[in-house]
Coordinates of C-alpha atoms and ligand atoms in Angstrom, one line a residue:
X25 CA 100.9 135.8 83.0
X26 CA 101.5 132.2 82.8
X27 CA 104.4 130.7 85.5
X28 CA 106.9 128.2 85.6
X29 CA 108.8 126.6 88.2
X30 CA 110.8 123.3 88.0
X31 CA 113.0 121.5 90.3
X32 CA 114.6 117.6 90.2
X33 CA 115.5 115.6 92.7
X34 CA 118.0 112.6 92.3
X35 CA 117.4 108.5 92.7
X36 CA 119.2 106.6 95.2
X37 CA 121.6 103.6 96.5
X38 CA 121.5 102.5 99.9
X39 CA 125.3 101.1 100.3
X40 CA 125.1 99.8 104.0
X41 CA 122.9 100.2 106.4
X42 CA 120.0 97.7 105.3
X43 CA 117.4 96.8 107.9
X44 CA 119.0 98.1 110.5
X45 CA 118.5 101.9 109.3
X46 CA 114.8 100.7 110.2
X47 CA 115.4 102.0 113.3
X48 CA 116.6 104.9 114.6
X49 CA 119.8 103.8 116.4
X50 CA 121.6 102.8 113.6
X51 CA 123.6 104.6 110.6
X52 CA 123.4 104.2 106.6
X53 CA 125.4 105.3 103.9
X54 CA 123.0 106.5 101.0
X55 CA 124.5 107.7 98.2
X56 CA 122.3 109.6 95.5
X57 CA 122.4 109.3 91.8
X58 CA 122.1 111.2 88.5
X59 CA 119.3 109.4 87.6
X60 CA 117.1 112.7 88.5
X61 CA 113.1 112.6 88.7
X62 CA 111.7 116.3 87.5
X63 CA 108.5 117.9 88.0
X64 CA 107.2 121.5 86.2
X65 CA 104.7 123.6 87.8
X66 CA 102.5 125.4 85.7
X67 CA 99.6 128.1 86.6
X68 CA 97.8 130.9 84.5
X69 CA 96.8 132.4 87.3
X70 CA 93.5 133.9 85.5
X71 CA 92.6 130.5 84.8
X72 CA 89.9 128.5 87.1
X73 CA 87.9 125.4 84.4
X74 CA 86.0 124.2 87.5
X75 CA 83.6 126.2 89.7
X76 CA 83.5 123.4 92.5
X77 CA 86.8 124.2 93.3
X78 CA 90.3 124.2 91.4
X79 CA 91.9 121.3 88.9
X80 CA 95.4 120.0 89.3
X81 CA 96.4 118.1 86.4
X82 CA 99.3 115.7 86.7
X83 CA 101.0 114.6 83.3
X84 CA 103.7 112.0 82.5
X85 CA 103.7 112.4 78.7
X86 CA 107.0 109.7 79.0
X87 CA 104.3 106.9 79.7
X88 CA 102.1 106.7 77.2
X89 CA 100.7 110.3 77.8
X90 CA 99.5 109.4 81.4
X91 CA 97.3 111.8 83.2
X92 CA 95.8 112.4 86.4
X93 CA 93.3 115.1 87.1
X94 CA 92.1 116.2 91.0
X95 CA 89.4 118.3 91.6
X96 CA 89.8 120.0 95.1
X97 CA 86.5 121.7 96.5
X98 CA 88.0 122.1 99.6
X99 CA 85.5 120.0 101.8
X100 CA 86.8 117.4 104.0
X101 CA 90.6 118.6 104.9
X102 CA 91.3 119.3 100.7
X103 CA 90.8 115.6 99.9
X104 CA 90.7 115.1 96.1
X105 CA 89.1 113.5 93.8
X106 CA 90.2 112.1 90.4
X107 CA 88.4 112.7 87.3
X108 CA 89.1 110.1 85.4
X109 CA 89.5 107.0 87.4
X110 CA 92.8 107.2 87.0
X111 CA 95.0 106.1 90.6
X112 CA 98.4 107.8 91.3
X113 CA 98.1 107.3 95.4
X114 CA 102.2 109.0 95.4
X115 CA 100.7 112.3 93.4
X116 CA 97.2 112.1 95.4
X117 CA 99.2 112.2 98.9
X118 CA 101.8 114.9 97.5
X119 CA 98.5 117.3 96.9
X120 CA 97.0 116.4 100.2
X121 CA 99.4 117.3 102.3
X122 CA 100.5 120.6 100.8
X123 CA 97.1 121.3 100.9
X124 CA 96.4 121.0 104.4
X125 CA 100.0 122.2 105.2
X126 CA 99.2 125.7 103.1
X127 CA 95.3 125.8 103.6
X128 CA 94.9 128.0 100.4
X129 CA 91.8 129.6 99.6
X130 CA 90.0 127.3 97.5
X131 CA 88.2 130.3 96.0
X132 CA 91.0 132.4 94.7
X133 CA 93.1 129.3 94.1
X134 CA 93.7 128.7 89.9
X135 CA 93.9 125.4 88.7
X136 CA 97.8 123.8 88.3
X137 CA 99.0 121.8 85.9
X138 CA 102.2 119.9 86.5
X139 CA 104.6 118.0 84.4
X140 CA 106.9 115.0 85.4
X141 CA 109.8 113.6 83.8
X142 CA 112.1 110.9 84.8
X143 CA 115.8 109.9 83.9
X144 CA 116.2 107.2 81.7
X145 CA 118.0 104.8 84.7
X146 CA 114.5 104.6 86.8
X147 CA 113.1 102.4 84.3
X148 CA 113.9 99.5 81.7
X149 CA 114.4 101.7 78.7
X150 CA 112.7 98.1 76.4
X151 CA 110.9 99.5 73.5
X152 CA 111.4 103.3 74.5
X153 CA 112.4 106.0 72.2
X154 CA 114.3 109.1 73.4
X155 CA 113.1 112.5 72.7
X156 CA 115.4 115.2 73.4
X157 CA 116.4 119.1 73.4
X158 CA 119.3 120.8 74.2
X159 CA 119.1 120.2 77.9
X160 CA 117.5 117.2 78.8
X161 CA 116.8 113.6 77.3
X162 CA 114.1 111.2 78.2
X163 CA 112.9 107.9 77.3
X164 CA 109.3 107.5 75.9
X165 CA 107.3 104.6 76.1
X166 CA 104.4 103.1 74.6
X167 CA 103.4 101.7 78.4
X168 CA 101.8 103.2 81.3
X169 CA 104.0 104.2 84.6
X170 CA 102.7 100.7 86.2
X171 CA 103.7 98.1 82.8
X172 CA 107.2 99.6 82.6
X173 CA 110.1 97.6 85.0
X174 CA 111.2 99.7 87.4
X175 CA 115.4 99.1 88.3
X176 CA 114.8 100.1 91.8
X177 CA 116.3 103.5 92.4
X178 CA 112.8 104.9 94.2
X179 CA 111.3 106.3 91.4
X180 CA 108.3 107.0 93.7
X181 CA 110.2 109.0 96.8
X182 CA 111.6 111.1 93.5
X183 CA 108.1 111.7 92.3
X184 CA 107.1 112.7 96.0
X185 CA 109.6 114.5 97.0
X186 CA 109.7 116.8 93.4
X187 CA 105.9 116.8 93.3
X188 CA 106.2 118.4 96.7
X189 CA 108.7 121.1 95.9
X190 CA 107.0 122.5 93.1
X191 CA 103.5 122.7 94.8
X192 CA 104.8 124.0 97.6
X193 CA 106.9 126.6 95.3
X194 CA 103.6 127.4 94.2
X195 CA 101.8 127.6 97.8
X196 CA 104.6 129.2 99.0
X197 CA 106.3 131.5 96.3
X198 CA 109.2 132.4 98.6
X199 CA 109.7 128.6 98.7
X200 CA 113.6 128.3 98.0
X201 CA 115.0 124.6 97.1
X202 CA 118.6 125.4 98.5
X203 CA 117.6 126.7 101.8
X204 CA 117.8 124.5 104.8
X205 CA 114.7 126.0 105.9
X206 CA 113.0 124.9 102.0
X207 CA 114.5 121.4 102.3
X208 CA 113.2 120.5 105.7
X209 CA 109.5 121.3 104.6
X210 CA 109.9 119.0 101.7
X211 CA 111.8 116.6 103.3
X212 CA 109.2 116.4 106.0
X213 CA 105.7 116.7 104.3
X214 CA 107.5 114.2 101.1
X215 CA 108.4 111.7 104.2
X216 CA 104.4 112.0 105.1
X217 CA 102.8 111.4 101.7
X218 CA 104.9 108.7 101.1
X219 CA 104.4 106.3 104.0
X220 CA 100.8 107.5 103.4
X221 CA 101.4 106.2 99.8
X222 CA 103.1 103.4 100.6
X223 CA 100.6 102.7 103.7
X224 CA 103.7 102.0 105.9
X225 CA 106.6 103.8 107.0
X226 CA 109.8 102.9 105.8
X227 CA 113.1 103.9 106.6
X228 CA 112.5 107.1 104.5
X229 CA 116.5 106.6 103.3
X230 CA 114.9 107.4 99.8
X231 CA 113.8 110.5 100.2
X232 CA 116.3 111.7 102.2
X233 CA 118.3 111.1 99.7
X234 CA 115.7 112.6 97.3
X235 CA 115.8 115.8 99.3
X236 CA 119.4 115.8 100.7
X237 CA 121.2 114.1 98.5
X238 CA 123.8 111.4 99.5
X239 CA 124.1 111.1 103.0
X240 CA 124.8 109.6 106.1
X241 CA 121.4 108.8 107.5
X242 CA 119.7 108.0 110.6
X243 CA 115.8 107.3 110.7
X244 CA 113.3 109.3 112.5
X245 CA 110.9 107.5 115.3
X246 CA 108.3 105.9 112.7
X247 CA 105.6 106.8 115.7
X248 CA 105.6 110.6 114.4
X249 CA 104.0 109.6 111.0
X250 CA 101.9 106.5 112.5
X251 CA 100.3 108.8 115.1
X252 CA 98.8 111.2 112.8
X253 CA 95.3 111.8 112.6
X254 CA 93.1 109.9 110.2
X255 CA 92.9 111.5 106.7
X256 CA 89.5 112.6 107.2
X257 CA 89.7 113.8 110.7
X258 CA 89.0 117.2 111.9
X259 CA 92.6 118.0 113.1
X260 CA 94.6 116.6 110.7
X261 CA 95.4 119.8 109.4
X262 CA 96.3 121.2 113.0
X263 CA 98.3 118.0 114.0
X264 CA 100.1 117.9 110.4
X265 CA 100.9 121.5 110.5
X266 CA 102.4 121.3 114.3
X267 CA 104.5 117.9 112.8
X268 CA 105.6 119.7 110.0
X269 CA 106.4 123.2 111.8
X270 CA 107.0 122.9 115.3
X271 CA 108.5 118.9 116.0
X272 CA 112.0 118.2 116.1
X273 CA 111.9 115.0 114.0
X274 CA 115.5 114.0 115.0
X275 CA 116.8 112.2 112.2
X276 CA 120.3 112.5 110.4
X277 CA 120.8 113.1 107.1
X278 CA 124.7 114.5 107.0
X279 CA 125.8 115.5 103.9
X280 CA 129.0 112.9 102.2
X281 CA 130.4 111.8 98.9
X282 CA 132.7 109.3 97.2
X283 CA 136.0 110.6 97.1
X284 CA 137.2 111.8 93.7
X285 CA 138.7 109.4 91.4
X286 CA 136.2 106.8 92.7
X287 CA 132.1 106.3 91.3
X288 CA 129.4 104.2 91.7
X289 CA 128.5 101.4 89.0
X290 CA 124.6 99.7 89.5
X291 CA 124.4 97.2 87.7
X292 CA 120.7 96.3 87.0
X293 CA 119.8 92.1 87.1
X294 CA 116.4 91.7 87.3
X295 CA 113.4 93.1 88.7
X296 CA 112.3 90.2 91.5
X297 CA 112.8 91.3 94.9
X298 CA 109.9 92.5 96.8
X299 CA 111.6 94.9 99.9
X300 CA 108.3 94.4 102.2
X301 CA 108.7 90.5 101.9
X302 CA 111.8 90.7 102.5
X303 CA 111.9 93.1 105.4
X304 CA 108.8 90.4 107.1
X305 CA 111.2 87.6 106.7
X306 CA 114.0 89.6 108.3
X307 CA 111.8 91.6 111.0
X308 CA 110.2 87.6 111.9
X309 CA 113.9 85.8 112.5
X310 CA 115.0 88.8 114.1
X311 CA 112.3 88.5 117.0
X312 CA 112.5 84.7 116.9
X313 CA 116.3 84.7 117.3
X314 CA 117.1 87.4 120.1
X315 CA 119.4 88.2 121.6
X316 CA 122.1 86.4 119.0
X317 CA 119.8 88.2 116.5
X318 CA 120.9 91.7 118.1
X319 CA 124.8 90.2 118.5
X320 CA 124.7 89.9 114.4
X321 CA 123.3 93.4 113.8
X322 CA 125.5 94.9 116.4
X323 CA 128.4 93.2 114.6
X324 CA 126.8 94.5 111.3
X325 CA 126.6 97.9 112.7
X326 CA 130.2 98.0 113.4
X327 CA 130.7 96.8 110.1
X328 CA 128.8 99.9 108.5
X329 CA 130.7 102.1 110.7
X330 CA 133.9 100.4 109.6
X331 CA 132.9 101.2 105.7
X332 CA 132.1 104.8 106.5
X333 CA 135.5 105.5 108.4
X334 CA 137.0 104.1 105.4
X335 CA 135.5 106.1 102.6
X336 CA 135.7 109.2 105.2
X337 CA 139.7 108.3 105.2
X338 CA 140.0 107.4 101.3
X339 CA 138.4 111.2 101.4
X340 CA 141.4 112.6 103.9
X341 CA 144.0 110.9 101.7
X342 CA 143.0 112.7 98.6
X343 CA 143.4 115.7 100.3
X344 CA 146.5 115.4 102.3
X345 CA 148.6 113.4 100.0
X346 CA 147.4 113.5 96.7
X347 CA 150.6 112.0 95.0
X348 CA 149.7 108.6 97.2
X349 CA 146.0 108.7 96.5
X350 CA 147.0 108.7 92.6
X351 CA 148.9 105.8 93.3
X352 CA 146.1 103.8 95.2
X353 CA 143.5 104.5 92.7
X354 CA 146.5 103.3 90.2
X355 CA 146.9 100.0 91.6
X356 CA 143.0 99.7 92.2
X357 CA 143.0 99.9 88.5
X358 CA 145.9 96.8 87.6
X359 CA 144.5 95.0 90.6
X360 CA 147.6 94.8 92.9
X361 CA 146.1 97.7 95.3
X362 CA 145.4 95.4 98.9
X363 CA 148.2 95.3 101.4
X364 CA 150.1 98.4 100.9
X365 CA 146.8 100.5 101.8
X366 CA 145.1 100.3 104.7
X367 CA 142.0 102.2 103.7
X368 CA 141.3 99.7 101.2
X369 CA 141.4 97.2 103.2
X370 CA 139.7 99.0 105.7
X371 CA 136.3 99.0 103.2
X372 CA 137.1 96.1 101.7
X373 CA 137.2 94.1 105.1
X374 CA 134.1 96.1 106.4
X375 CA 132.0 95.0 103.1
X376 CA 133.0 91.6 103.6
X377 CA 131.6 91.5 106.7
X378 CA 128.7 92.7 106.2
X379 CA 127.9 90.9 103.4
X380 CA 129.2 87.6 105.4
X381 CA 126.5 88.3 108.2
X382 CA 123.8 89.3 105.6
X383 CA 124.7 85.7 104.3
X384 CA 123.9 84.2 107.8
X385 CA 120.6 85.9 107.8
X386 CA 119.8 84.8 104.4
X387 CA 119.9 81.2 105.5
X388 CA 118.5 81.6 108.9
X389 CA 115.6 83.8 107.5
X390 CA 114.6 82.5 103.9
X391 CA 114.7 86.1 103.1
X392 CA 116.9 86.4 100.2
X393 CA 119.4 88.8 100.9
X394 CA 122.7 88.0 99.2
X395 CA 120.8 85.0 97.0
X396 CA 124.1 83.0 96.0
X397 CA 123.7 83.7 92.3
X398 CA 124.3 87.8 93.6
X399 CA 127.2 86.5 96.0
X400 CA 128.4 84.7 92.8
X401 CA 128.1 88.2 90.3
X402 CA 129.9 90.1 93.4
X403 CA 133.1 88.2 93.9
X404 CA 133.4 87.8 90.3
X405 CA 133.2 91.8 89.9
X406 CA 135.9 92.2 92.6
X407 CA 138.2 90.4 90.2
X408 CA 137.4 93.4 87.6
X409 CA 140.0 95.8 87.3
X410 CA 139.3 99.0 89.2
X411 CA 136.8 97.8 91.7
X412 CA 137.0 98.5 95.3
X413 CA 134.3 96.9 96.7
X414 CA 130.7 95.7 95.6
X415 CA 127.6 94.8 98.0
X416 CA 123.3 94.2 96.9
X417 CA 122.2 97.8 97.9
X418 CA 119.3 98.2 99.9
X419 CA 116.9 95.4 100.9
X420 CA 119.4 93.1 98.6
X421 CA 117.7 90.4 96.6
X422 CA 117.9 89.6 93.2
X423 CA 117.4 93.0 91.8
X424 CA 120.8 94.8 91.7
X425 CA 124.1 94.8 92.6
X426 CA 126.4 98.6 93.5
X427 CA 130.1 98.4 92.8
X428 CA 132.7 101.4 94.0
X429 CA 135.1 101.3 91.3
X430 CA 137.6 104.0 90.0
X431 CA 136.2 106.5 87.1
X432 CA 138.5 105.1 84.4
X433 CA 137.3 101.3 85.4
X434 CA 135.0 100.6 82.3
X435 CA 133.0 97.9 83.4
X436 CA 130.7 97.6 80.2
X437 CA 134.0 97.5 78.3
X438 CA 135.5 95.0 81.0
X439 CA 132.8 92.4 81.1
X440 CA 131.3 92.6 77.3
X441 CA 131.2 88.8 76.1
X442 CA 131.8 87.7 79.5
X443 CA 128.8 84.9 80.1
X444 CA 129.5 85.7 84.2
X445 CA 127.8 89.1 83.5
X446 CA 125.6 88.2 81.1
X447 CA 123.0 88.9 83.5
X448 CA 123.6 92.5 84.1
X449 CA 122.6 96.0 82.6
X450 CA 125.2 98.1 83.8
X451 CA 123.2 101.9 84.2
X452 CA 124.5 104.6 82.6
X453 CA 124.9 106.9 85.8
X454 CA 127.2 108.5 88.8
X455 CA 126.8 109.8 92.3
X456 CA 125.6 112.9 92.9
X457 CA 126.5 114.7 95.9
X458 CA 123.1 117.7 95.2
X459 CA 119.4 116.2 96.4
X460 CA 116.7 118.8 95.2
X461 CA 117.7 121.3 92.5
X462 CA 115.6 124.1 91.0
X463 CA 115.6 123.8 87.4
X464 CA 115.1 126.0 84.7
X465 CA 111.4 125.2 82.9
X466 CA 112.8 126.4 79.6
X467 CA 114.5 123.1 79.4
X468 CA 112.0 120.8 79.3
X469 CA 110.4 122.3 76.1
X470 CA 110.1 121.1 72.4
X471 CA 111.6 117.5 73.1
X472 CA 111.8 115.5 69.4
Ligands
ADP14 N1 107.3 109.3 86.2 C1 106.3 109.0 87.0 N2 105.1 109.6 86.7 C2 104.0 109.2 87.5 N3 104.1 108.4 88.6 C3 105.3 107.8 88.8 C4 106.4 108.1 88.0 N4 107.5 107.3 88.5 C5 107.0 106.6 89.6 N5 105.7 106.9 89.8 C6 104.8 106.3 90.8 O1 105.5 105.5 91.6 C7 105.1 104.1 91.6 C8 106.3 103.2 91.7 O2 106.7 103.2 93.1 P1 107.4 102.0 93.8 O3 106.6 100.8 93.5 O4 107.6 102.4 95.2 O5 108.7 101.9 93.0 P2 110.2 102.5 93.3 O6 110.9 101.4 94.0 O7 110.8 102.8 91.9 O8 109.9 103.7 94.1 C9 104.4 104.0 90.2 O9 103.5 103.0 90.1 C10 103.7 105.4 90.1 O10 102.6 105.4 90.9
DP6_15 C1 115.4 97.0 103.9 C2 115.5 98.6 103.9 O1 116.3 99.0 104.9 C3 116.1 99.1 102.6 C4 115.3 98.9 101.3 O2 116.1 99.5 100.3 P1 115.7 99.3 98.8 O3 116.6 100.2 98.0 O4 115.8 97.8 98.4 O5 114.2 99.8 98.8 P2 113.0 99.9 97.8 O6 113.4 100.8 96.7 O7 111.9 100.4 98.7 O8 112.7 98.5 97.3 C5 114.1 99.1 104.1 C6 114.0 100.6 104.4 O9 115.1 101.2 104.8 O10 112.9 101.2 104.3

């Protein structure tokens, strides 16, 4: 009988916390977003087309029917091989890992076929048409996954850490998505192939967030992925399986969300930024300017903390005093909130110092952080009705900026025929508090 299992997993903002999440002493504020990447498992468990081994085919129908196909034989630690020249190095890690992690018998093993689909906000939608069911829509192109803009919400630790839940769903059919036990076995082997991917290891904030959903977050020591064995080494398996199972990897990823009455806007601007540069620059002026380097990202730290004690209060308000809450998010909304409400200012303080030190390191490094075009589109959005606070998420740059506003603010409304936003696609998304999800496979079926 032929099997289904599907299971999403959402994209991501990193508020605060930039650079310094890098390592493991400091905290980040990630929040995840609707825009969800999906992944469908497929086996007819009588079905073997190889007899060197077993096939896993990897489609993305969205971009222009893309396709990779792995042939596993099961020689040297499950390493695959692509059929058609085709490179995916995200899907090509995701399959390696769960491989070695699961060791299935390559003989009794059917081939797999998995589909992926991704939310319309991952990608500049340019030229796409939408194709749609009853459950889900999606946004066709005429491009391959590498020709269509991305807008920067990690469309890759999605893809990896989906990818991995419905193999390992597969490998593992008592696999279950909402269990803490199931999430820390994605989390941990998505973490893997993606450095791998990626061929260094990030902060990993995305696929927390991926997994988790939106979080407080604190790294793990980067040394447990870096001192892996070499792909093709005879204990990978061993050393990956003792990571994976037995390690205590440390990190923090605590589960939080915007208070109600208050949502995320991204606003998309252009896709320029390169993190790694960045990241080079930052990582170079940091060494070359210590210890006032270390002063600014303790004061930035305090900063972060500062934002998350205010959000964390906003939250306690709502809940012990609704009738005041109403009237904070009510003067958010005709601009006259300040003064009268300390958590506001609380955030609204925090964020400006932050993004006042980020500003310092922008000039000192030549690392474009908060680029004064961004610094411009920001204080001209906290003049927007409804908007608490606004920062460039992540590594910062040119590509985006992340607003807090209330729900009934209306930015697209707010700012059509306004030239000072001219530059910016605002995405048609929210926070969401849920990281991986099991999905129902019926949905994804007969999309016109
Ligand atoms: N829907 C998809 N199907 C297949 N591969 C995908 C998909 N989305 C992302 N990817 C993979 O992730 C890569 C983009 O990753 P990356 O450059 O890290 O961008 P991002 O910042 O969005 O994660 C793509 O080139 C592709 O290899
Ligand atoms: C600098 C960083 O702390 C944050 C980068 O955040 P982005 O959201 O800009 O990341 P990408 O999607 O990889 O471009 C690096 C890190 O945490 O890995």
């Amino acid at each position: 009988m032929v099997e289904s299992r599907a299971f999403s997993a959402p994209g991501k903002a990193l508020l605060v916390g930039g650079y310094l999440v890098l390592e493991p002493k400091y905290v980040s504020y990630v929040v995840a977003l609707s825009s969800r990447m999906h992944a469908i498992v497929t086996v007819d468990p009588t079905c073997n087309s190889n007899n060197d081994g077993f096939e896993v085919t990897v489609q993305s129908s969205q971009f222009n029917d893309e396709k990779w196909v792995y042939l596993i034989d099961g020689s040297n630690n499950y390493a695959s091989q692509e059929l058609y020249g085709s490179q995916n190095k995200f899907i090509e890690k995701v399959l390696f890992n769960v491989l070695n992690l699961c060791s299935p018998d390559i003989s009794k093993t059917p081939d797999l076929a998995v589909e992926i689909f991704s939310d319309a906000a991952y990608h500049s939608q340019v030229g796409s048409i939408v194709k749609q069911n009853k459950f889900k829509e999606f946004c066709f192109h005429k491009k391959g996954i590498a020709d269509v803009p991305k807008t920067g919400l990690g469309s890759s630790a999605g893809l990896v850490t989906v990818l991995t839940a419905s193999l390992l769903s597969f490998f593992q059919p008592s696999f279950n998505a909402q269990s803490t036990q199931g999430l820390n076995l994605v989390h941990k082997i998505a973490q893997v192939a993606h450095c791998q991917a990626q061929g260094k290891v990030g902060s990993g904030f995305d696929v927390a967030a991926a997994t988790f959903g939106s979080a407080l977050y604190q790294r793990f020591e980067p040394a447990l992925i870096n001192d892996l064995p070499a792909a093709d080494d005879p204990n990978y398996q061993l050393a990956l399986k003792n990571l994976v199972n037995k390690v205590e990897w440390g990190y923090r990823a605590e589960p939080v969300s915007l208070p109600k009455g208050l949502r995320i806007v991204m606003g998309d601007v252009n896709s320029g930024s390169e993190t790694t540069k960045l990241v080079a620059k930052v990582n170079t002026w940091y060494k070359e300017n210590l210890p006032r380097s270390l002063d600014i990202y303790k004061t930035i730290d305090t900063y972060n903390r500062a934002f998350i004690e205010g959000i964390s209060d906003l939250e306690l308000l709502s809940q012990k005093n609704l009738e005041e809450y109403t009237t904070l998010l009510k003067a958010l909304n005709s601009r006259n909130a300040p003064d009268s409400f300390p958590a506001i200012n609380k955030v609204r303080d925090a964020v400006e110092g932050i993004r006042r030190n980020f500003r310092i390191i922008t000039e000192e490094s030549g690392a474009d952080i908060e680029p004064y075009v961004q610094t411009k589109l920001l204080d001209n959005s906290l003049k927007l009705d409804g908007v608490l606070t606004g920062m460039v998420p992540g590594a910062g740059g040119y590509d985006a900026i992340a607003l807090v506003t209330t729900e009934s603010s209306e930015l697209p409304i707010q700012t059509k025929n306004n030239p000072n936003f001219a530059s910016v696609t605002w995405l048609n998304l929210h926070q969401e508090s849920m990281g991986i999800l099991e999905e129902n496979p019926s949905h994804y079926i007969d999309l016109v």
